[in-house]
XYZ file of C-alpha atoms in Angstrom:
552
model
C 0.000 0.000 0.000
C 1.452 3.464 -0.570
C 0.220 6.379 1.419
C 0.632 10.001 0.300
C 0.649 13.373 2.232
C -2.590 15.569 2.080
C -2.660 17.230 -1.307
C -2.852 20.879 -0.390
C -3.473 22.561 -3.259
C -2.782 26.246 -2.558
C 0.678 25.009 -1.310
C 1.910 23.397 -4.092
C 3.652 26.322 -4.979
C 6.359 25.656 -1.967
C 5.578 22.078 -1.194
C 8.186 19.354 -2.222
C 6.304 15.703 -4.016
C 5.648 13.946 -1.375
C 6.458 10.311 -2.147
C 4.673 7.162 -1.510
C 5.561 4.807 1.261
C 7.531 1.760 1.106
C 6.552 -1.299 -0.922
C 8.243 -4.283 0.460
C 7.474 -7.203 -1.756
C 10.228 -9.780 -0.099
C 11.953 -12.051 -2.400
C 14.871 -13.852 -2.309
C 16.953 -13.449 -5.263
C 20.458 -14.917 -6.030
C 22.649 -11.670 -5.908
C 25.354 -11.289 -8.727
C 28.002 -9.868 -7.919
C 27.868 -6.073 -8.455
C 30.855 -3.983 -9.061
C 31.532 -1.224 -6.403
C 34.518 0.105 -5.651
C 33.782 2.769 -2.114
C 36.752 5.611 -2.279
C 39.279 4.815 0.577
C 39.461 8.507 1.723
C 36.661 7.523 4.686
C 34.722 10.449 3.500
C 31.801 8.932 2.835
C 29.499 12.386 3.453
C 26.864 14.016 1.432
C 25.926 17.864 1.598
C 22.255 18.241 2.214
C 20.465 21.686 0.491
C 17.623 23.070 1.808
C 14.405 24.110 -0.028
C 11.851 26.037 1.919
C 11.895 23.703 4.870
C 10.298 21.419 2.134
C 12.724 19.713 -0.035
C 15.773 18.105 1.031
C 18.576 17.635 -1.867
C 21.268 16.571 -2.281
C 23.506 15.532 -5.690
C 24.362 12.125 -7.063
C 26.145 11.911 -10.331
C 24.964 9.744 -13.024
C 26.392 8.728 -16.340
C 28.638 11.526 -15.689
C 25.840 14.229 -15.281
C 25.360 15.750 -12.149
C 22.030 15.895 -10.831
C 19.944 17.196 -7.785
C 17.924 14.668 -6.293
C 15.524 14.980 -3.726
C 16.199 12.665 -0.580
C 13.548 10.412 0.329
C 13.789 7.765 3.224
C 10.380 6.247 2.537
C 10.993 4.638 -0.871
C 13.610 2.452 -3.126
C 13.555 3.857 -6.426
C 15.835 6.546 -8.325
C 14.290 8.611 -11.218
C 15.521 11.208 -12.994
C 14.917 13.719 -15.486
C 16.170 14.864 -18.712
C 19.031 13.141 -20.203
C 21.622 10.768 -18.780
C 24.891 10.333 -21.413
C 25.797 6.444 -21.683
C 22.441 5.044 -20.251
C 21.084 1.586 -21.375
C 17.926 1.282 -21.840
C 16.350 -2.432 -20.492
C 13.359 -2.544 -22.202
C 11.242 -2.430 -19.324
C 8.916 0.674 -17.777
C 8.037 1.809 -14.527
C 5.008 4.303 -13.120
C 5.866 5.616 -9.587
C 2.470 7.570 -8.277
C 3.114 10.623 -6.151
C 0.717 13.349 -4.535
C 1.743 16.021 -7.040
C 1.670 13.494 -10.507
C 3.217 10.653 -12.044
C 6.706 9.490 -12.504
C 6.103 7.247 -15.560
C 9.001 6.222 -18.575
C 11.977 3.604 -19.162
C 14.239 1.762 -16.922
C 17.939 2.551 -17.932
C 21.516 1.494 -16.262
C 24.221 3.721 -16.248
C 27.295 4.866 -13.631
C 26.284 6.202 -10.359
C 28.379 7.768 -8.021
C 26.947 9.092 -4.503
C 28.419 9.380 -0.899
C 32.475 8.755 -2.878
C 30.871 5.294 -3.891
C 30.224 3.870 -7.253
C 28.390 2.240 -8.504
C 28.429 0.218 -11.936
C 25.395 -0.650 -14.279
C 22.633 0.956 -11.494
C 19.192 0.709 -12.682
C 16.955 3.682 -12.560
C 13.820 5.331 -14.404
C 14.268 8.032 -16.758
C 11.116 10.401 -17.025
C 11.139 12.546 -19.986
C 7.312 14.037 -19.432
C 7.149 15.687 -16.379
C 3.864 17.768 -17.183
C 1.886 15.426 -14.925
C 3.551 17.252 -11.757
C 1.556 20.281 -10.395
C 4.920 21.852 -9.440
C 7.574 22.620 -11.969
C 10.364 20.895 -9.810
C 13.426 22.003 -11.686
C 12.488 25.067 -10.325
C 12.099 23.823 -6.776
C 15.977 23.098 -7.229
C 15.603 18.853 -7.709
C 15.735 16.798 -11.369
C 14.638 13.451 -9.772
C 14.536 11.392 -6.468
C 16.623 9.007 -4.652
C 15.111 6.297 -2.395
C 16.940 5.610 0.622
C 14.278 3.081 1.595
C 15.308 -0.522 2.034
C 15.818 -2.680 -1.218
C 12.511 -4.746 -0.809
C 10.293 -1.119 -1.347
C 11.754 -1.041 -5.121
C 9.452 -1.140 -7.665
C 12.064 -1.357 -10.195
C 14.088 -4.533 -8.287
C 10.887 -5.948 -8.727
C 9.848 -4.899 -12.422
C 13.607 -6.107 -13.705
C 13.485 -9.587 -11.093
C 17.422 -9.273 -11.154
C 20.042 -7.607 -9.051
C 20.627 -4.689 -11.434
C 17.518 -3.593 -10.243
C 18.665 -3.236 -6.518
C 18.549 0.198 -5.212
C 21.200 2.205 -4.454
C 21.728 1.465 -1.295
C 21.617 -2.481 -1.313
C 24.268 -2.147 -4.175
C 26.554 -0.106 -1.664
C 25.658 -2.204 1.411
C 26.025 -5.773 -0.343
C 30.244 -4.337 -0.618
C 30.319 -2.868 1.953
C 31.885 -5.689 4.379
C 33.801 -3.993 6.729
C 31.146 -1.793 8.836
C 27.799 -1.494 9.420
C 24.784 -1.220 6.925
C 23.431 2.101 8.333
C 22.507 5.968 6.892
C 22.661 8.797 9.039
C 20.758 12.111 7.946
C 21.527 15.475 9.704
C 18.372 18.464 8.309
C 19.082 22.174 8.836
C 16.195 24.412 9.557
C 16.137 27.475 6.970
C 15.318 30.735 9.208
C 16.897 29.538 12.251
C 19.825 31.740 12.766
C 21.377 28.628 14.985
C 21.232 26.072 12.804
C 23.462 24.529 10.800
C 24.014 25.992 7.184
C 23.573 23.160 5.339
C 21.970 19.255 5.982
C 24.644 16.248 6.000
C 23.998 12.577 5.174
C 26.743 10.214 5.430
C 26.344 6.150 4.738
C 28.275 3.560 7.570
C 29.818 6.940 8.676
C 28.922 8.985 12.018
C 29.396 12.707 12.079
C 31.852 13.779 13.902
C 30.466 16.031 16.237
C 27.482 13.818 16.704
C 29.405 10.345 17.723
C 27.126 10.041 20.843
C 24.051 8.698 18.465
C 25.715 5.436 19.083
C 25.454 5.329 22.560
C 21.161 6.008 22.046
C 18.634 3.670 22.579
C 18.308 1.376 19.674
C 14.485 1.716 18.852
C 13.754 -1.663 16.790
C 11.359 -1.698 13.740
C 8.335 -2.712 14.316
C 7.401 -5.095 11.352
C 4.043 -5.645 9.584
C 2.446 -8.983 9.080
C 4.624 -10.836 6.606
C 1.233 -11.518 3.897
C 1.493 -7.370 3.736
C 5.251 -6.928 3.916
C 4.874 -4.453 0.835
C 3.578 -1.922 3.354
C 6.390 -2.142 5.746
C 8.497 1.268 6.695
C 10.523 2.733 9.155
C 8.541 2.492 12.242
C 9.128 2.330 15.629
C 6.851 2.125 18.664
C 6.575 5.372 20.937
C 6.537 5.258 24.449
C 3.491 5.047 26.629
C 2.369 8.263 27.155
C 5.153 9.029 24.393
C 3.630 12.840 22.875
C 3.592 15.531 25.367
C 1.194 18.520 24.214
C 1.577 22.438 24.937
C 0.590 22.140 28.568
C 3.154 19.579 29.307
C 0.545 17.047 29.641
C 0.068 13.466 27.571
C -1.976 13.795 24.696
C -4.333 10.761 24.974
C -4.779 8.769 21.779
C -5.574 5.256 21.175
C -3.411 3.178 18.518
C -5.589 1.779 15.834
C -2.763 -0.961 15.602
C -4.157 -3.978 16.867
C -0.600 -5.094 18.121
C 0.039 -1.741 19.106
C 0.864 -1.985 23.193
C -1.522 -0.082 25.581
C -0.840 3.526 25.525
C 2.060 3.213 22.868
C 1.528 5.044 19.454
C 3.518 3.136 15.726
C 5.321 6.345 14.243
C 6.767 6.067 11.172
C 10.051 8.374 10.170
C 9.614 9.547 6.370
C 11.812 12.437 5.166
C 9.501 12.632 1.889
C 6.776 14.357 4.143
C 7.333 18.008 4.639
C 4.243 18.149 6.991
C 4.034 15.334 9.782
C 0.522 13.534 9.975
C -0.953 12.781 13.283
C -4.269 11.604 14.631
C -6.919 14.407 14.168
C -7.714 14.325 17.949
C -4.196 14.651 18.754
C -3.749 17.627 15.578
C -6.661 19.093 17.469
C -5.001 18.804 21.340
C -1.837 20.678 19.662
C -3.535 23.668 18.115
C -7.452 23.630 19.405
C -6.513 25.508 22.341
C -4.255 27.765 20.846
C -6.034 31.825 21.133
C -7.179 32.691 17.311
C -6.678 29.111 16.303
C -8.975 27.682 13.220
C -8.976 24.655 11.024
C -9.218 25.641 7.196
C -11.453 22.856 5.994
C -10.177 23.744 2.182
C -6.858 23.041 2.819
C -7.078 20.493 5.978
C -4.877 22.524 8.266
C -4.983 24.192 11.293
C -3.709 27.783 11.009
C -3.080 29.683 14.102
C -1.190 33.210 14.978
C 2.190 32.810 14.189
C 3.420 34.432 16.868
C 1.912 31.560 19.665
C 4.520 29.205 20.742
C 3.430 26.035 21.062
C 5.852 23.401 23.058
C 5.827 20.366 21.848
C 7.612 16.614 22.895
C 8.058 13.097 21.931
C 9.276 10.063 23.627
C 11.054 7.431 22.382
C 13.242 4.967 24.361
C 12.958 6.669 27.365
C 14.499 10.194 25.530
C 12.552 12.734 24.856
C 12.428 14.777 21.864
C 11.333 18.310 21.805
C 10.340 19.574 18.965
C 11.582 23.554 17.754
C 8.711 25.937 17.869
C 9.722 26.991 14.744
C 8.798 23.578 13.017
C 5.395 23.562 14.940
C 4.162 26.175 12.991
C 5.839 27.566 9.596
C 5.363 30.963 7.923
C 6.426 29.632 5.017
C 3.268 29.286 3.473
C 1.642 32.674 3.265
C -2.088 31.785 4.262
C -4.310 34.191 5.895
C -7.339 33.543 8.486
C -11.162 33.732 7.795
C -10.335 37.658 8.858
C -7.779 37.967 6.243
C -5.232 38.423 9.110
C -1.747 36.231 8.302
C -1.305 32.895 9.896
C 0.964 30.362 10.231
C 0.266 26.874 9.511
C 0.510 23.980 12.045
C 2.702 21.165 11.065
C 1.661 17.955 12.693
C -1.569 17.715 11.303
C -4.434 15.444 10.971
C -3.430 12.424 8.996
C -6.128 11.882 6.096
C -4.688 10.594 2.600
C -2.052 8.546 4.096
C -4.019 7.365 6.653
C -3.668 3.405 7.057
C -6.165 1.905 5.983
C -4.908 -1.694 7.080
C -4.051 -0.491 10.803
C -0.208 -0.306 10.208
C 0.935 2.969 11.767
C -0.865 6.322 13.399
C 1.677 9.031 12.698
C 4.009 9.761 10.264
C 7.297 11.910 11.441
C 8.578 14.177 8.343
C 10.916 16.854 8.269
C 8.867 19.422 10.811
C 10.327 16.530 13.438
C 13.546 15.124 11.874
C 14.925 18.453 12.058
C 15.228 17.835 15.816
C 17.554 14.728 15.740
C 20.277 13.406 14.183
C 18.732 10.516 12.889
C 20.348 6.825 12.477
C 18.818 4.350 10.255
C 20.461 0.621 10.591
C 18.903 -1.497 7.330
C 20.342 -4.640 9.322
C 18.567 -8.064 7.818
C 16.282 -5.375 5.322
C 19.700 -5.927 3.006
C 19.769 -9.126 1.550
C 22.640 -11.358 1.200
C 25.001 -9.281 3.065
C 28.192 -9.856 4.301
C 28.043 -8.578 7.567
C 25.400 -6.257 9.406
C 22.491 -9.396 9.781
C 20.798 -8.167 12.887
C 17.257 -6.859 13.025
C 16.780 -3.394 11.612
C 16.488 -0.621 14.428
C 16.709 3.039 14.344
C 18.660 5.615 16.565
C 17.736 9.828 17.702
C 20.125 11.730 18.928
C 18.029 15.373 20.101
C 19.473 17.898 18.927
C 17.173 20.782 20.252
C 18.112 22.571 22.707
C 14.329 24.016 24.635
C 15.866 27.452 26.178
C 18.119 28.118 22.768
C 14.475 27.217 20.800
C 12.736 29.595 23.418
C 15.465 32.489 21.969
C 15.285 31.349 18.376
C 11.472 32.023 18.465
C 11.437 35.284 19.450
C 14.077 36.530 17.733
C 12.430 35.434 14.446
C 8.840 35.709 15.580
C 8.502 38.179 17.897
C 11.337 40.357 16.722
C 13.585 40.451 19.787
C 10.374 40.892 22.353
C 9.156 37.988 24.228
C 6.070 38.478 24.728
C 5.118 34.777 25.061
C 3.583 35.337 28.586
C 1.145 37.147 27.532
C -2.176 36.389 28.365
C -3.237 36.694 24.671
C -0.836 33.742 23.938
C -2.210 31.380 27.489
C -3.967 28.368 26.247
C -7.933 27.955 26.546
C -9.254 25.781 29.005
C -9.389 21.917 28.162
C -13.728 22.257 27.708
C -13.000 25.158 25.457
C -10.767 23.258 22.985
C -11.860 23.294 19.366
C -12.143 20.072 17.126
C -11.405 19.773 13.930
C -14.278 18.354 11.239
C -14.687 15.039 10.459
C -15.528 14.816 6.563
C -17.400 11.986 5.378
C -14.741 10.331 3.496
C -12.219 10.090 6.844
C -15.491 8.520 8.663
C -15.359 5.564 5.624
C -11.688 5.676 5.837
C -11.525 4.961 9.494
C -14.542 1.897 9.612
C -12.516 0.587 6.685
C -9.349 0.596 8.814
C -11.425 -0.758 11.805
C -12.245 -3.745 9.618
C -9.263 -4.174 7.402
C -6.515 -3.774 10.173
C -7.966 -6.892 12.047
C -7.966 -8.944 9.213
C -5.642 -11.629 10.393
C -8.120 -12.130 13.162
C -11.406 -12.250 10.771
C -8.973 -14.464 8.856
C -8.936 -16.691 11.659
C -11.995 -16.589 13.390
C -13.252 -17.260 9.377
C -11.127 -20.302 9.141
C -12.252 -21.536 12.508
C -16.052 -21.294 11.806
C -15.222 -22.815 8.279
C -14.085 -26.226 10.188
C -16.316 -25.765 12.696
C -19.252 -25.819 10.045
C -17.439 -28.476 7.900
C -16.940 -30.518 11.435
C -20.926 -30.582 12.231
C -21.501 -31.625 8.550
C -18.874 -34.298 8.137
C -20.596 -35.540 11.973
C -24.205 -35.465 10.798
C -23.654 -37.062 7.890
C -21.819 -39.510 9.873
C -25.111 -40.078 12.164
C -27.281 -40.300 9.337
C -25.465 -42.657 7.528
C -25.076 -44.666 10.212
C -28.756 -44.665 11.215
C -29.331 -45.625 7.560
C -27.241 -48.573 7.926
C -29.055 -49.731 11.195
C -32.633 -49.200 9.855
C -31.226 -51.424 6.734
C -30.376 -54.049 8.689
C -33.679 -54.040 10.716
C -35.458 -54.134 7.528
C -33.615 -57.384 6.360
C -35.005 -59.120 10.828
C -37.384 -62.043 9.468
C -40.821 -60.870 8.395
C -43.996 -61.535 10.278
C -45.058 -65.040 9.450
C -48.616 -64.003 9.911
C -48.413 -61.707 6.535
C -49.211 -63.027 3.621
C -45.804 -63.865 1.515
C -44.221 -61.407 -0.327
C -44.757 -64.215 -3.662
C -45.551 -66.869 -4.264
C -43.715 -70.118 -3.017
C -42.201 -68.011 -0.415
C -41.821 -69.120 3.493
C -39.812 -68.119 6.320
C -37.467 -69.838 7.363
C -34.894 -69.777 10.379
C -31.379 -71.359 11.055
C -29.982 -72.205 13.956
C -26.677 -72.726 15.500
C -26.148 -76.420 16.710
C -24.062 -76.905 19.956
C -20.545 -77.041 19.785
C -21.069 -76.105 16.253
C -21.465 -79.589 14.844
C -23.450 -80.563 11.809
C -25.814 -82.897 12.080
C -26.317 -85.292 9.519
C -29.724 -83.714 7.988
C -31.269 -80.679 9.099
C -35.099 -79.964 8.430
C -36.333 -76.858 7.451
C -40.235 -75.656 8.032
C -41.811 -72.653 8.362
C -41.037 -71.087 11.528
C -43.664 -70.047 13.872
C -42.282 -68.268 16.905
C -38.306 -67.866 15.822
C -37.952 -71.019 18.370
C -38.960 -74.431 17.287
C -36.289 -75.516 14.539
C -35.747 -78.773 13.207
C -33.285 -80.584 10.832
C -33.769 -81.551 7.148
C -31.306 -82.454 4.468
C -30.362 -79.178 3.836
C -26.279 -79.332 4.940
C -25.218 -75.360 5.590
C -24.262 -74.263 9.006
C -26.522 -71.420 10.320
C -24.584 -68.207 11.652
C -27.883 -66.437 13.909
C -29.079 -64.805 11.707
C -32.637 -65.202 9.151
C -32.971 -65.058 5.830
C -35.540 -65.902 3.563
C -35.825 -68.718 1.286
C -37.515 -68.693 -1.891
């Protein structure tokens, strides 16, 4: 199943694509041996640009062209755009579905180079129409896409059933034999004068001022059921009571993921989403509260005053993780209020297109949150055939906000140098006052679809169960009846009445009887038997063995 961020029309001006979600079809394929060669000067790191808080980019080169691609951990696939010098085409072609069009055209091999590796003979899809998109994303500063997702999402692996389709990443890791099959992605925050200038990402390589990711709690993947692998991501369980809202309080959500612990929320980390998705009652305990707050039911937001700060926290491992107030809310996307008064736009909202409809996950983490940690992802057994590396996947956060610098960040860029965040103007309404967002019609289907599909193991079950329970009570009446059959047959073949009139003519009952010690004697007499007790002998020589029968 691939899930896609809430197509916000107005936005599309500033929003990135976001990409579908991992496909994991999981087959075993007999790996030939690719030729990699990884540059020996250890410097295995990646510059990271930054587009409007919504595009993350970075450049791979292929067939000798450079290109910007944009950086997506939630799928397998590289596309590009325009022309690629020495490319072969395959003879195969690939559609890739996104929110903002289609990424449709040929499969091709050519020379890749990214993070000082390279890579021979790498299979990717070369789209030469790109009027589907609704944004015009050489101008958003990217000419394609690379998944970062683990090999078994690829749509291409599985279109070209051969290891030249393997993503990038498997064809690195499946070389790589001396360290660990992991990715680490560091994401600046544009008008944040404390932030880094630019975004890193670095493959089996730690940052060197971030080393202490290591020592973090290693947050295993939770996995899907295997008969739905395709729809398996980067998810992790929080902890219970693991979202802390703007009065410092739990927010209170149930998981619809029937496997889901008590009080523990599946979040899945996606760099392809520029605005998180969370559960519409926990969007609304975020922002409902908030003075001036409303939900825009055109573009499925909530919009508040931009100059509210809004604390929010996650927990993960027994860390927490709080969240910049400048990624709460963005100003990035020039909307105004039902007044006409500018607003800013509240990032973790209400998850509705890429809500799961089979119960998988309840919130997807994009960039609003990654920009808080220094994020580790360890592909462990998602790689196949690999040398070394062969534990279960897990993921690592490192926080990397800082809540009093955050505090200062805020109203230097907000409020202009004046905090003015005590304000009564900016104190949250009471709890009973809170505002909820709508419910349209199409989320109510959505979510007794998910309440229906996401058990579906245990209707499965409970299906197969009645099935030989039914077939059980059929197979046993049957039995009865075909027994009861048999002993109504034999009744009917018990002597006859000797005082009805024969069945034809010339017939008589008759009875035989066992002699003692079963001896014959030397003529037995037969006659008509009147009470199935006097017998006598006649010079008919056949042993009797209790039972009647009639003679004709």
């Amino acid at each position: 199943m691939r899930s896609f961020l809430p197509v916000l029309s107005l936005l599309f001006s500033l929003l990135a694509p976001h990409v579908h979600a991992l496909n994991f079809n999981v087959n075993v394929r007999q790996r030939a041996a690719a030729v990699l060669a990884a540059r020996a000067n250890g410097q295995n790191t990646v510059p990271v640009a930054n587009t409007h808080n919504s595009e993350y980019i970075a450049n791979i080169t292929l067939g000798g062209r450079e290109i910007p691609v944009l950086l997506d951990t939630g799928s397998s696939d590289l596309w590009v755009t325009g022309s690629v010098p020495n490319a072969k085409d395959v003879g195969k072609s690939v559609s890739l579905s996104y929110a903002v069009g289609r990424a449709a055209g040929d499969v091709y091999t050519a020379t890749l180079e990214f993070a000082n590796y390279t890579v021979q003979d790498q299979a990717f899809l070369l789209v030469q129409d790109t009027s589907s998109f609704s944004v015009d994303i050489k101008s958003q500063g990217y000419e394609g896409l690379i998944g970062l997702g683990p090999n078994t999402g690829s749509v291409i692996r599985d279109k070209l059933d051969s290891a030249s389709g393997d993503s990038v990443l498997d064809r690195i890791f499946s070389q790589n034999t001396t360290s660990s099959n992991y990715l680490t992605i560091l994401l600046n925050r544009e008008g944040d004068p404390n932030s880094p200038a630019t975004g890193q990402l670095t493959v089996s390589e730690v940052l060197p001022q971030y080393t202490n990711i290591t020592s973090m709690p290693k947050l295993p993947v939770t996995k899907v059921h295997r008969l739905t692998d395709e729809d398996q991501h980067w998810q992790v369980l929080t902890d219970v009571n693991g979202v802390l809202g703007p009065d410092g309080q739990p927010i209170q959500v149930d998981s619809i993921v029937p496997s889901a612990p008590d009080g523990q929320l599946v979040v899945v980390f996606d760099s392809g989403f520029t605005l998180p998705q969370v559960p519409r009652a926990m969007a609304d305990a975020i922002y409902g509260r908030v003075q001036g707050a409303e939900y825009n039911t055109a573009s499925e937001v909530w919009t508040i005053p931009c100059d509210q700060l809004i604390p929010l926290t996650f927990k993960f491992g027994g860390v927490e993780y709080p969240i910049h107030p400048l990624d709460v809310s963005s100003s990035d996307f020039n909307m105004v209020d039902s007044r006409g008064n500018p607003v800013c736009v509240g990032t973790f909202q209400p998850i509705t297109s890429a809500f799961s409809l089979l119960g998988e996950y309840d919130i997807i983490l994009g960039m609003a949150f990654l920009r808080n940690t220094y994020t580790l992802l360890d592909y462990g057994n998602f790689m196949e055939n690999t040398a070394s590396d062969r534990g279960d996947p897990y993921v690592q956060l490192l926080p990397i906000t800082d809540v009093n610098e955050a505090h200062n960040d805020f109203v230097q860029v907000r409020l202009n140098g004046v905090d003015t965040t005590g304000n009564p103007d900016h104190s949250l309404l009471p709890a009973d006052q809170m505002q909820h967002s709508p419910i349209s019609e199409a989320e109510k289907k959505k979510a007794y679809e998910e309440m229906i599909l996401s058990r579906w193991p245990y209707i499965f079950v409970g299906c197969l169960a009645f099935v030989l329970i039914v077939a059980g009570l059929i197979t046993w009446r049957c039995c009865v009846r075909r027994r009861k059959r048999r002993e109504a047959k034999a009744a009917n073949m018990r002597l006859p009445d000797t005082n009805a009139p024969p069945r034809s003519p010339g017939a008589q009952a008759i009875s035989f009887s066992r002699l003692e010690d079963g001896a014959m004697p030397d003529n037995m007499e037969m006659r008509e038997s009147k009470g199935y007790s006097d017998y006598r002998t006649s010079d008919y020589h056949r042993p009797s063995f209790a039972s009647s029968r009639t003679r004709v």
